[in-house]
mmCIF file of N, CA, C and O in Angstrom:
data_model
loop_
_atom_site.group_PDB
_atom_site.id
_atom_site.type_symbol
_atom_site.label_atom_id
_atom_site.label_comp_id
_atom_site.label_asym_id
_atom_site.label_seq_id
_atom_site.Cartn_x
_atom_site.Cartn_y
_atom_site.Cartn_z
ATOM 1 N N MET A 1 35.356 -81.089 139.691
ATOM 2 C CA MET A 1 35.291 -79.514 140.101
ATOM 3 C C MET A 1 33.759 -79.574 139.612
ATOM 4 O O MET A 1 33.676 -80.134 137.899
ATOM 5 N N PRO A 2 32.672 -79.591 138.960
ATOM 6 C CA PRO A 2 32.037 -79.352 138.588
ATOM 7 C C PRO A 2 31.405 -78.515 137.373
ATOM 8 O O PRO A 2 31.887 -77.739 137.428
ATOM 9 N N ILE A 3 30.961 -78.822 136.500
ATOM 10 C CA ILE A 3 30.529 -78.648 135.155
ATOM 11 C C ILE A 3 29.720 -77.020 135.159
ATOM 12 O O ILE A 3 29.002 -77.379 136.204
ATOM 13 N N GLU A 4 29.886 -75.470 134.224
ATOM 14 C CA GLU A 4 29.884 -75.227 134.578
ATOM 15 C C GLU A 4 29.126 -74.906 133.819
ATOM 16 O O GLU A 4 29.760 -75.133 132.537
ATOM 17 N N PHE A 5 27.609 -74.306 132.888
ATOM 18 C CA PHE A 5 27.273 -74.374 131.371
ATOM 19 C C PHE A 5 27.405 -72.157 131.990
ATOM 20 O O PHE A 5 26.609 -71.990 132.747
ATOM 21 N N GLN A 6 27.593 -71.600 130.370
ATOM 22 C CA GLN A 6 26.892 -70.458 129.951
ATOM 23 C C GLN A 6 27.010 -70.411 129.033
ATOM 24 O O GLN A 6 27.755 -70.514 127.640
ATOM 25 N N ASP A 7 26.039 -69.568 128.984
ATOM 26 C CA ASP A 7 26.026 -68.747 127.173
ATOM 27 C C ASP A 7 26.574 -67.238 126.437
ATOM 28 O O ASP A 7 25.818 -66.551 127.388
ATOM 29 N N ASP A 8 26.896 -67.183 125.609
ATOM 30 C CA ASP A 8 27.461 -67.135 124.985
ATOM 31 C C ASP A 8 26.667 -66.278 123.993
ATOM 32 O O ASP A 8 27.099 -67.020 122.581
ATOM 33 N N ARG A 9 25.677 -65.580 123.689
ATOM 34 C CA ARG A 9 24.453 -65.248 123.275
ATOM 35 C C ARG A 9 24.869 -65.076 121.780
ATOM 36 O O ARG A 9 24.802 -65.475 120.713
ATOM 37 N N GLU A 10 25.925 -63.953 121.708
ATOM 38 C CA GLU A 10 26.419 -63.372 120.763
ATOM 39 C C GLU A 10 27.163 -64.106 120.181
ATOM 40 O O GLU A 10 27.089 -63.844 118.607
ATOM 41 N N ALA A 11 28.224 -65.758 120.303
ATOM 42 C CA ALA A 11 28.539 -66.216 119.469
ATOM 43 C C ALA A 11 27.841 -67.413 119.189
ATOM 44 O O ALA A 11 27.854 -68.055 118.336
ATOM 45 N N GLY A 12 26.353 -68.053 120.047
ATOM 46 C CA GLY A 12 25.615 -68.613 119.034
ATOM 47 C C GLY A 12 26.217 -70.027 120.472
ATOM 48 O O GLY A 12 25.950 -70.684 119.169
ATOM 49 N N ARG A 13 26.554 -69.398 120.884
ATOM 50 C CA ARG A 13 27.607 -71.029 122.032
ATOM 51 C C ARG A 13 27.003 -70.952 123.373
ATOM 52 O O ARG A 13 27.088 -69.947 124.289
ATOM 53 N N LEU A 14 26.354 -72.351 123.815
ATOM 54 C CA LEU A 14 26.190 -72.906 124.894
ATOM 55 C C LEU A 14 27.313 -73.372 125.217
ATOM 56 O O LEU A 14 27.903 -74.181 125.418
ATOM 57 N N LEU A 15 28.164 -73.082 126.353
ATOM 58 C CA LEU A 15 29.899 -73.608 127.044
ATOM 59 C C LEU A 15 29.031 -74.583 127.929
ATOM 60 O O LEU A 15 28.372 -74.656 129.100
ATOM 61 N N ALA A 16 29.807 -75.420 127.567
ATOM 62 C CA ALA A 16 30.234 -76.626 129.497
ATOM 63 C C ALA A 16 31.667 -75.837 129.760
ATOM 64 O O ALA A 16 33.283 -76.186 128.091
ATOM 65 N N VAL A 17 31.976 -75.416 130.519
ATOM 66 C CA VAL A 17 32.970 -75.289 131.188
ATOM 67 C C VAL A 17 33.093 -75.978 132.132
ATOM 68 O O VAL A 17 32.630 -75.941 133.259
ATOM 69 N N GLU A 18 34.451 -76.694 131.927
ATOM 70 C CA GLU A 18 35.355 -77.307 133.280
ATOM 71 C C GLU A 18 36.597 -76.825 133.415
ATOM 72 O O GLU A 18 38.284 -77.192 133.419
ATOM 73 N N ASP A 19 37.068 -76.723 135.127
ATOM 74 C CA ASP A 19 38.299 -75.865 135.230
ATOM 75 C C ASP A 19 39.138 -75.206 134.204
ATOM 76 O O ASP A 19 40.082 -74.538 134.210
ATOM 77 N N GLY A 20 37.642 -74.454 134.188
ATOM 78 C CA GLY A 20 37.960 -73.210 132.974
ATOM 79 C C GLY A 20 38.733 -73.348 131.201
ATOM 80 O O GLY A 20 38.886 -72.792 130.774
ATOM 81 N N ALA A 21 38.583 -74.727 131.334
ATOM 82 C CA ALA A 21 38.146 -75.367 129.803
ATOM 83 C C ALA A 21 37.144 -75.474 129.368
ATOM 84 O O ALA A 21 36.432 -76.207 130.123
ATOM 85 N N VAL A 22 36.537 -75.714 127.809
ATOM 86 C CA VAL A 22 35.506 -75.350 127.427
ATOM 87 C C VAL A 22 35.811 -77.045 127.200
ATOM 88 O O VAL A 22 36.346 -77.591 126.461
ATOM 89 N N VAL A 23 34.361 -77.746 127.501
ATOM 90 C CA VAL A 23 34.585 -79.316 127.369
ATOM 91 C C VAL A 23 34.243 -79.510 126.404
ATOM 92 O O VAL A 23 33.545 -81.280 125.993
ATOM 93 N N GLY A 24 32.633 -78.555 126.615
ATOM 94 C CA GLY A 24 31.270 -79.369 124.735
ATOM 95 C C GLY A 24 30.597 -77.609 125.038
ATOM 96 O O GLY A 24 31.901 -77.130 125.817
ATOM 97 N N HIS A 25 29.750 -77.919 123.657
ATOM 98 C CA HIS A 25 29.538 -76.370 123.407
ATOM 99 C C HIS A 25 27.921 -77.076 122.631
ATOM 100 O O HIS A 25 28.355 -79.175 121.869
ATOM 101 N N ILE A 26 27.330 -76.439 122.685
ATOM 102 C CA ILE A 26 25.435 -75.801 122.179
ATOM 103 C C ILE A 26 25.987 -75.108 120.684
ATOM 104 O O ILE A 26 25.884 -74.176 121.090
ATOM 105 N N ALA A 27 25.866 -74.693 119.867
ATOM 106 C CA ALA A 27 25.841 -73.538 118.966
ATOM 107 C C ALA A 27 24.506 -73.724 118.038
ATOM 108 O O ALA A 27 24.243 -75.217 117.995
ATOM 109 N N TYR A 28 24.325 -72.412 118.428
ATOM 110 C CA TYR A 28 22.850 -72.159 118.440
ATOM 111 C C TYR A 28 22.583 -71.007 117.248
ATOM 112 O O TYR A 28 23.978 -70.161 117.033
ATOM 113 N N LEU A 29 21.763 -70.835 116.878
ATOM 114 C CA LEU A 29 21.391 -69.855 116.496
ATOM 115 C C LEU A 29 19.850 -69.123 116.536
ATOM 116 O O LEU A 29 18.970 -70.040 117.306
ATOM 117 N N VAL A 30 19.694 -67.485 117.583
ATOM 118 C CA VAL A 30 17.948 -67.632 117.491
ATOM 119 C C VAL A 30 17.447 -66.758 116.396
ATOM 120 O O VAL A 30 18.153 -65.825 115.698
ATOM 121 N N LEU A 31 16.254 -66.830 116.266
ATOM 122 C CA LEU A 31 14.783 -66.901 115.284
ATOM 123 C C LEU A 31 15.250 -65.720 115.186
ATOM 124 O O LEU A 31 14.105 -65.189 115.864
ATOM 125 N N ALA A 32 15.459 -64.734 114.179
ATOM 126 C CA ALA A 32 16.282 -63.075 113.572
ATOM 127 C C ALA A 32 14.171 -62.585 113.837
ATOM 128 O O ALA A 32 13.857 -61.527 114.510
ATOM 129 N N ASP A 33 13.388 -63.391 113.281
ATOM 130 C CA ASP A 33 11.698 -63.307 113.184
ATOM 131 C C ASP A 33 10.792 -63.866 113.855
ATOM 132 O O ASP A 33 12.001 -65.046 114.586
ATOM 133 N N ALA A 34 9.321 -63.476 113.933
ATOM 134 C CA ALA A 34 8.759 -63.803 114.603
ATOM 135 C C ALA A 34 8.351 -65.008 113.778
ATOM 136 O O ALA A 34 8.637 -65.640 112.791
ATOM 137 N N PRO A 35 8.160 -66.640 114.564
ATOM 138 C CA PRO A 35 8.076 -66.281 115.793
ATOM 139 C C PRO A 35 9.740 -67.334 116.444
ATOM 140 O O PRO A 35 10.125 -67.849 115.600
ATOM 141 N N HIS A 36 9.799 -66.034 116.765
ATOM 142 C CA HIS A 36 10.899 -66.697 117.795
ATOM 143 C C HIS A 36 11.734 -67.638 118.273
ATOM 144 O O HIS A 36 10.534 -68.802 118.757
ATOM 145 N N ALA A 37 12.199 -67.714 118.578
ATOM 146 C CA ALA A 37 12.929 -69.702 119.472
ATOM 147 C C ALA A 37 14.453 -70.352 119.772
ATOM 148 O O ALA A 37 15.495 -68.750 118.638
ATOM 149 N N LEU A 38 14.396 -71.209 119.958
ATOM 150 C CA LEU A 38 16.574 -70.848 119.646
ATOM 151 C C LEU A 38 16.491 -72.235 119.045
ATOM 152 O O LEU A 38 15.665 -72.939 119.221
ATOM 153 N N VAL A 39 17.379 -72.034 118.005
ATOM 154 C CA VAL A 39 17.411 -73.943 116.805
ATOM 155 C C VAL A 39 18.927 -73.952 118.014
ATOM 156 O O VAL A 39 20.089 -74.348 117.248
ATOM 157 N N ALA A 40 18.860 -75.656 118.848
ATOM 158 C CA ALA A 40 20.379 -76.360 118.412
ATOM 159 C C ALA A 40 20.669 -76.658 117.407
ATOM 160 O O ALA A 40 20.092 -77.941 116.462
ATOM 161 N N VAL A 41 21.364 -76.101 116.696
ATOM 162 C CA VAL A 41 22.113 -76.839 114.899
ATOM 163 C C VAL A 41 23.084 -77.870 115.453
ATOM 164 O O VAL A 41 23.505 -78.901 114.811
ATOM 165 N N HIS A 42 23.975 -77.914 116.301
ATOM 166 C CA HIS A 42 25.421 -79.208 116.888
ATOM 167 C C HIS A 42 25.851 -78.958 118.069
ATOM 168 O O HIS A 42 25.353 -78.008 118.897
ATOM 169 N N THR A 43 25.543 -80.559 118.602
ATOM 170 C CA THR A 43 25.872 -80.516 120.155
ATOM 171 C C THR A 43 27.302 -81.534 119.817
ATOM 172 O O THR A 43 27.512 -81.886 119.990
ATOM 173 N N ILE A 44 28.036 -80.534 120.576
ATOM 174 C CA ILE A 44 29.881 -81.355 120.594
ATOM 175 C C ILE A 44 30.066 -82.197 122.305
ATOM 176 O O ILE A 44 30.407 -80.323 123.531
ATOM 177 N N VAL A 45 31.100 -82.528 121.922
ATOM 178 C CA VAL A 45 32.004 -82.800 123.845
ATOM 179 C C VAL A 45 32.780 -82.950 123.104
ATOM 180 O O VAL A 45 33.004 -84.005 122.364
ATOM 181 N N GLU A 46 33.894 -82.630 123.779
ATOM 182 C CA GLU A 46 35.352 -82.318 123.321
ATOM 183 C C GLU A 46 35.773 -84.349 123.646
ATOM 184 O O GLU A 46 35.439 -84.898 124.533
ATOM 185 N N GLN A 47 36.747 -84.219 122.841
ATOM 186 C CA GLN A 47 37.097 -85.513 122.579
ATOM 187 C C GLN A 47 38.350 -85.958 123.793
ATOM 188 O O GLN A 47 38.698 -84.944 124.940
ATOM 189 N N GLY A 48 37.577 -86.954 124.628
ATOM 190 C CA GLY A 48 38.203 -87.805 126.037
ATOM 191 C C GLY A 48 37.088 -86.586 127.646
ATOM 192 O O GLY A 48 37.479 -87.241 128.960
ATOM 193 N N HIS A 49 35.830 -85.947 127.439
ATOM 194 C CA HIS A 49 34.829 -86.258 128.140
ATOM 195 C C HIS A 49 33.745 -86.478 127.659
ATOM 196 O O HIS A 49 32.427 -86.469 128.047
ATOM 197 N N GLU A 50 33.971 -87.356 126.531
ATOM 198 C CA GLU A 50 32.349 -88.055 126.850
ATOM 199 C C GLU A 50 32.571 -89.190 127.492
ATOM 200 O O GLU A 50 32.868 -89.662 128.268
ATOM 201 N N GLY A 51 30.254 -89.605 127.727
ATOM 202 C CA GLY A 51 30.559 -90.363 128.351
ATOM 203 C C GLY A 51 30.177 -89.687 129.919
ATOM 204 O O GLY A 51 29.652 -90.516 130.870
ATOM 205 N N ARG A 52 30.375 -88.556 130.055
ATOM 206 C CA ARG A 52 30.002 -87.872 131.279
ATOM 207 C C ARG A 52 28.675 -87.004 131.422
ATOM 208 O O ARG A 52 28.494 -86.198 132.969
ATOM 209 N N GLY A 53 27.516 -86.913 130.799
ATOM 210 C CA GLY A 53 26.643 -86.964 131.016
ATOM 211 C C GLY A 53 26.921 -85.349 130.290
ATOM 212 O O GLY A 53 26.065 -84.398 130.562
ATOM 213 N N ILE A 54 27.877 -85.202 129.902
ATOM 214 C CA ILE A 54 27.502 -82.827 129.413
ATOM 215 C C ILE A 54 26.594 -83.185 128.457
ATOM 216 O O ILE A 54 26.448 -82.331 128.457
ATOM 217 N N ALA A 55 26.838 -83.828 127.679
ATOM 218 C CA ALA A 55 25.907 -83.214 126.494
ATOM 219 C C ALA A 55 25.161 -83.538 126.586
ATOM 220 O O ALA A 55 23.360 -82.403 126.947
ATOM 221 N N GLY A 56 23.955 -84.003 127.575
ATOM 222 C CA GLY A 56 22.709 -84.216 128.453
ATOM 223 C C GLY A 56 22.845 -82.612 129.152
ATOM 224 O O GLY A 56 21.646 -81.806 129.368
ATOM 225 N N GLY A 57 23.966 -82.920 129.573
ATOM 226 C CA GLY A 57 23.576 -81.242 131.001
ATOM 227 C C GLY A 57 23.223 -80.156 129.678
ATOM 228 O O GLY A 57 22.409 -79.422 129.670
ATOM 229 N N LEU A 58 23.592 -80.306 129.222
ATOM 230 C CA LEU A 58 23.745 -78.943 127.836
ATOM 231 C C LEU A 58 22.561 -78.810 127.392
ATOM 232 O O LEU A 58 22.233 -77.848 127.798
ATOM 233 N N VAL A 59 21.332 -79.355 126.970
ATOM 234 C CA VAL A 59 20.732 -79.870 126.740
ATOM 235 C C VAL A 59 19.907 -79.468 127.628
ATOM 236 O O VAL A 59 18.852 -78.344 127.164
ATOM 237 N N LYS A 60 19.699 -79.758 128.411
ATOM 238 C CA LYS A 60 18.967 -79.955 128.782
ATOM 239 C C LYS A 60 18.480 -78.378 129.872
ATOM 240 O O LYS A 60 17.601 -77.924 129.733
ATOM 241 N N THR A 61 20.700 -77.793 130.168
ATOM 242 C CA THR A 61 20.335 -76.708 130.589
ATOM 243 C C THR A 61 20.120 -75.038 128.694
ATOM 244 O O THR A 61 19.290 -74.609 129.177
ATOM 245 N N PHE A 62 20.066 -75.855 127.651
ATOM 246 C CA PHE A 62 19.753 -74.857 126.062
ATOM 247 C C PHE A 62 18.042 -74.908 126.482
ATOM 248 O O PHE A 62 17.595 -74.033 126.512
ATOM 249 N N TYR A 63 17.809 -76.225 126.775
ATOM 250 C CA TYR A 63 15.710 -75.909 126.849
ATOM 251 C C TYR A 63 15.450 -75.362 128.536
ATOM 252 O O TYR A 63 14.393 -74.556 128.717
ATOM 253 N N GLY A 64 15.673 -75.655 129.296
ATOM 254 C CA GLY A 64 15.943 -74.297 130.093
ATOM 255 C C GLY A 64 16.098 -72.812 130.775
ATOM 256 O O GLY A 64 14.999 -71.869 130.712
ATOM 257 N N ILE A 65 17.248 -72.458 129.289
ATOM 258 C CA ILE A 65 17.085 -71.139 129.379
ATOM 259 C C ILE A 65 15.891 -71.432 128.497
ATOM 260 O O ILE A 65 15.205 -69.662 128.047
ATOM 261 N N ALA A 66 15.663 -71.184 127.301
ATOM 262 C CA ALA A 66 14.740 -71.179 126.394
ATOM 263 C C ALA A 66 13.227 -70.982 126.899
ATOM 264 O O ALA A 66 12.776 -69.784 126.903
ATOM 265 N N ALA A 67 12.618 -72.126 127.549
ATOM 266 C CA ALA A 67 11.201 -71.807 129.156
ATOM 267 C C ALA A 67 11.805 -70.483 129.555
ATOM 268 O O ALA A 67 11.080 -69.720 129.568
ATOM 269 N N ALA A 68 13.037 -69.927 130.614
ATOM 270 C CA ALA A 68 13.289 -68.318 131.069
ATOM 271 C C ALA A 68 13.015 -67.899 130.369
ATOM 272 O O ALA A 68 11.778 -66.672 130.295
ATOM 273 N N GLU A 69 13.316 -67.410 128.631
ATOM 274 C CA GLU A 69 12.747 -66.367 127.437
ATOM 275 C C GLU A 69 11.592 -67.090 126.690
ATOM 276 O O GLU A 69 11.111 -66.105 126.478
ATOM 277 N N GLY A 70 10.077 -67.840 126.987
ATOM 278 C CA GLY A 70 9.508 -67.910 126.628
ATOM 279 C C GLY A 70 9.846 -68.815 125.645
ATOM 280 O O GLY A 70 8.369 -67.977 124.896
ATOM 281 N N VAL A 71 10.370 -69.155 125.072
ATOM 282 C CA VAL A 71 10.428 -69.664 123.550
ATOM 283 C C VAL A 71 10.463 -70.936 123.554
ATOM 284 O O VAL A 71 11.471 -71.623 124.043
ATOM 285 N N PRO A 72 9.435 -71.296 121.960
ATOM 286 C CA PRO A 72 10.248 -72.946 121.669
ATOM 287 C C PRO A 72 11.925 -72.665 122.124
ATOM 288 O O PRO A 72 12.495 -72.439 121.373
ATOM 289 N N VAL A 73 12.634 -74.151 121.849
ATOM 290 C CA VAL A 73 13.534 -74.835 121.001
ATOM 291 C C VAL A 73 12.942 -75.738 119.900
ATOM 292 O O VAL A 73 12.671 -77.061 120.437
ATOM 293 N N VAL A 74 13.914 -75.491 119.049
ATOM 294 C CA VAL A 74 13.905 -75.800 118.089
ATOM 295 C C VAL A 74 15.370 -77.144 117.899
ATOM 296 O O VAL A 74 15.914 -76.143 117.581
ATOM 297 N N PRO A 75 14.893 -78.347 118.721
ATOM 298 C CA PRO A 75 16.185 -79.159 117.987
ATOM 299 C C PRO A 75 16.289 -79.587 116.160
ATOM 300 O O PRO A 75 16.518 -81.343 116.075
ATOM 301 N N LEU A 76 17.340 -79.182 115.723
ATOM 302 C CA LEU A 76 17.654 -79.420 114.423
ATOM 303 C C LEU A 76 19.163 -80.571 114.290
ATOM 304 O O LEU A 76 18.992 -80.940 114.301
ATOM 305 N N CYS A 77 20.011 -80.521 115.583
ATOM 306 C CA CYS A 77 20.729 -81.033 115.761
ATOM 307 C C CYS A 77 20.135 -82.467 116.320
ATOM 308 O O CYS A 77 19.466 -82.743 117.697
ATOM 309 N N PRO A 78 21.213 -83.272 115.916
ATOM 310 C CA PRO A 78 20.012 -84.851 115.772
ATOM 311 C C PRO A 78 20.603 -85.352 117.980
ATOM 312 O O PRO A 78 19.842 -85.989 118.451
ATOM 313 N N TYR A 79 21.488 -85.272 118.391
ATOM 314 C CA TYR A 79 21.877 -85.533 120.432
ATOM 315 C C TYR A 79 20.436 -85.069 120.560
ATOM 316 O O TYR A 79 20.029 -85.123 121.255
ATOM 317 N N ALA A 80 20.128 -83.831 120.532
ATOM 318 C CA ALA A 80 19.116 -82.752 120.735
ATOM 319 C C ALA A 80 18.476 -83.140 120.531
ATOM 320 O O ALA A 80 17.258 -83.452 121.218
ATOM 321 N N ALA A 81 17.749 -83.263 119.509
ATOM 322 C CA ALA A 81 16.617 -84.178 119.176
ATOM 323 C C ALA A 81 16.009 -85.471 119.965
ATOM 324 O O ALA A 81 15.438 -85.990 120.487
ATOM 325 N N SER A 82 17.520 -85.981 119.605
ATOM 326 C CA SER A 82 17.189 -87.327 120.424
ATOM 327 C C SER A 82 17.070 -86.976 122.314
ATOM 328 O O SER A 82 15.954 -88.124 122.614
ATOM 329 N N TRP A 83 17.345 -86.537 122.488
ATOM 330 C CA TRP A 83 17.267 -86.040 124.084
ATOM 331 C C TRP A 83 15.896 -85.562 124.202
ATOM 332 O O TRP A 83 15.040 -85.527 124.804
ATOM 333 N N ALA A 84 15.611 -84.842 123.345
ATOM 334 C CA ALA A 84 13.618 -83.751 123.397
ATOM 335 C C ALA A 84 13.230 -85.534 123.580
ATOM 336 O O ALA A 84 12.098 -85.418 124.272
ATOM 337 N N ALA A 85 13.859 -86.374 122.700
ATOM 338 C CA ALA A 85 13.105 -87.573 122.550
ATOM 339 C C ALA A 85 12.125 -88.144 124.116
ATOM 340 O O ALA A 85 11.214 -88.912 123.905
ATOM 341 N N LYS A 86 12.798 -88.127 124.420
ATOM 342 C CA LYS A 86 13.053 -89.263 125.377
ATOM 343 C C LYS A 86 13.304 -88.057 126.977
ATOM 344 O O LYS A 86 12.797 -89.224 128.235
ATOM 345 N N HIS A 87 12.862 -87.361 126.700
ATOM 346 C CA HIS A 87 12.169 -86.695 127.711
ATOM 347 C C HIS A 87 11.399 -85.553 126.997
ATOM 348 O O HIS A 87 11.811 -84.261 128.189
ATOM 349 N N PRO A 88 10.453 -85.917 126.910
ATOM 350 C CA PRO A 88 9.064 -84.735 126.480
ATOM 351 C C PRO A 88 8.560 -84.024 127.405
ATOM 352 O O PRO A 88 8.253 -82.872 127.071
ATOM 353 N N ASP A 89 8.844 -84.043 128.922
ATOM 354 C CA ASP A 89 7.648 -83.353 129.962
ATOM 355 C C ASP A 89 8.625 -81.963 129.911
ATOM 356 O O ASP A 89 9.359 -81.506 130.764
ATOM 357 N N GLU A 90 10.652 -81.924 129.414
ATOM 358 C CA GLU A 90 10.943 -81.135 129.953
ATOM 359 C C GLU A 90 11.494 -80.183 127.787
ATOM 360 O O GLU A 90 12.074 -79.484 128.607
ATOM 361 N N ALA A 91 11.218 -81.186 127.185
ATOM 362 C CA ALA A 91 11.279 -81.059 126.044
ATOM 363 C C ALA A 91 10.188 -80.441 124.602
ATOM 364 O O ALA A 91 9.734 -81.170 124.893
ATOM 365 N N PRO A 92 9.060 -79.341 125.159
ATOM 366 C CA PRO A 92 8.018 -79.569 124.556
ATOM 367 C C PRO A 92 8.241 -79.255 122.995
ATOM 368 O O PRO A 92 9.959 -79.124 122.402
ATOM 369 N N GLU A 93 7.598 -80.055 123.053
ATOM 370 C CA GLU A 93 8.274 -79.591 121.335
ATOM 371 C C GLU A 93 7.731 -78.896 120.483
ATOM 372 O O GLU A 93 6.427 -78.226 120.954
ATOM 373 N N PRO A 94 7.598 -78.476 119.174
ATOM 374 C CA PRO A 94 7.502 -77.636 118.251
ATOM 375 C C PRO A 94 7.266 -77.027 117.741
ATOM 376 O O PRO A 94 6.506 -78.039 117.677
ATOM 377 N N ASP A 95 5.702 -75.850 117.103
ATOM 378 C CA ASP A 95 5.395 -75.466 116.324
ATOM 379 C C ASP A 95 5.408 -75.855 115.222
ATOM 380 O O ASP A 95 6.534 -76.315 114.847
ATOM 381 N N ALA A 96 5.371 -76.233 113.921
ATOM 382 C CA ALA A 96 5.390 -76.778 112.765
ATOM 383 C C ALA A 96 5.921 -75.429 112.030
ATOM 384 O O ALA A 96 7.458 -75.865 111.381
ATOM 385 N N GLU A 97 5.069 -74.586 112.358
ATOM 386 C CA GLU A 97 5.946 -73.284 111.163
ATOM 387 C C GLU A 97 6.872 -72.830 111.923
ATOM 388 O O GLU A 97 7.505 -72.794 111.600
ATOM 389 N N VAL A 98 7.568 -73.021 114.018
ATOM 390 C CA VAL A 98 8.475 -72.624 113.936
ATOM 391 C C VAL A 98 9.778 -73.933 113.233
ATOM 392 O O VAL A 98 10.897 -73.041 112.530
ATOM 393 N N VAL A 99 8.913 -75.103 113.640
ATOM 394 C CA VAL A 99 10.535 -75.986 112.978
ATOM 395 C C VAL A 99 10.790 -75.006 111.441
ATOM 396 O O VAL A 99 12.620 -74.984 110.934
ATOM 397 N N LEU A 100 9.933 -75.026 110.173
ATOM 398 C CA LEU A 100 9.965 -74.197 109.078
ATOM 399 C C LEU A 100 10.981 -72.891 108.658
ATOM 400 O O LEU A 100 11.665 -73.107 107.925
ATOM 401 N N ALA A 101 10.538 -72.116 109.778
ATOM 402 C CA ALA A 101 10.944 -71.083 110.140
ATOM 403 C C ALA A 101 12.491 -71.142 110.470
ATOM 404 O O ALA A 101 13.498 -70.917 109.950
ATOM 405 N N ALA A 102 12.993 -72.090 111.281
ATOM 406 C CA ALA A 102 14.403 -72.508 112.237
ATOM 407 C C ALA A 102 15.078 -72.963 110.438
ATOM 408 O O ALA A 102 16.057 -72.425 110.796
ATOM 409 N N LYS A 103 14.982 -73.619 110.110
ATOM 410 C CA LYS A 103 15.665 -74.518 108.758
ATOM 411 C C LYS A 103 15.049 -73.523 107.516
ATOM 412 O O LYS A 103 16.138 -73.244 106.343
ATOM 413 N N ALA A 104 14.866 -72.567 107.403
ATOM 414 C CA ALA A 104 14.371 -71.286 106.931
ATOM 415 C C ALA A 104 15.970 -70.881 106.437
ATOM 416 O O ALA A 104 17.298 -70.775 106.063
ATOM 417 N N GLN A 105 15.781 -70.362 107.752
ATOM 418 C CA GLN A 105 16.686 -69.551 107.843
ATOM 419 C C GLN A 105 18.759 -70.322 108.954
ATOM 420 O O GLN A 105 19.032 -69.860 108.024
ATOM 421 N N LEU A 106 18.504 -71.518 109.130
ATOM 422 C CA LEU A 106 19.117 -72.501 108.503
ATOM 423 C C LEU A 106 20.301 -72.305 107.239
ATOM 424 O O LEU A 106 21.495 -72.374 106.983
ATOM 425 N N ALA A 107 19.078 -72.346 106.181
ATOM 426 C CA ALA A 107 19.785 -73.130 105.184
ATOM 427 C C ALA A 107 20.154 -71.777 104.495
ATOM 428 O O ALA A 107 20.954 -71.485 103.509
ATOM 429 N N ALA A 108 20.128 -70.723 104.704
ATOM 430 C CA ALA A 108 20.216 -69.000 104.359
ATOM 431 C C ALA A 108 21.591 -69.278 104.269
ATOM 432 O O ALA A 108 22.390 -67.851 104.689
ATOM 433 N N ALA A 109 22.331 -69.394 105.901
ATOM 434 C CA ALA A 109 23.176 -69.171 106.259
ATOM 435 C C ALA A 109 24.177 -70.311 106.566
ATOM 436 O O ALA A 109 25.140 -70.745 107.477
ATOM 437 N N PRO A 110 24.456 -71.009 105.434
ATOM 438 C CA PRO A 110 25.472 -72.787 105.879
ATOM 439 C C PRO A 110 26.830 -72.990 105.465
ATOM 440 O O PRO A 110 26.711 -73.576 106.350
ATOM 441 N N ASP A 111 27.303 -71.475 105.860
ATOM 442 C CA ASP A 111 28.473 -71.246 105.897
ATOM 443 C C ASP A 111 28.966 -70.949 107.688
ATOM 444 O O ASP A 111 30.119 -71.449 107.666
ATOM 445 N N ARG A 112 27.574 -71.231 107.590
ATOM 446 C CA ARG A 112 28.704 -70.749 109.523
ATOM 447 C C ARG A 112 28.141 -72.257 109.960
ATOM 448 O O ARG A 112 28.680 -71.858 111.226
ATOM 449 N N TRP A 113 27.547 -72.851 109.268
ATOM 450 C CA TRP A 113 27.281 -73.476 110.705
ATOM 451 C C TRP A 113 27.906 -75.174 110.089
ATOM 452 O O TRP A 113 28.798 -76.189 109.822
#
């Protein structure tokens, strides 16, 4: 069965679901104030599901959601940043102002992540 990606915006999670079970996710936040953006904080693939392209599928889907919403992605997660560097045509680099705003919002709630 193929992996299905589900955006749980309320929880700040983009889920990778297979056969009804979550096999991975991106934990993210939405910048509360302008400039708005989606901020990838962590990309996690559950043990036993690694090496199947799930993390890459999550990040690609995350960028697609942001593009559909007309906002940039700030990849603070090391995996998402690495994926973005390898796929510049699919992952435009955010403005420095957006990156600073994302880091400030993340730092304001360190216990959440």
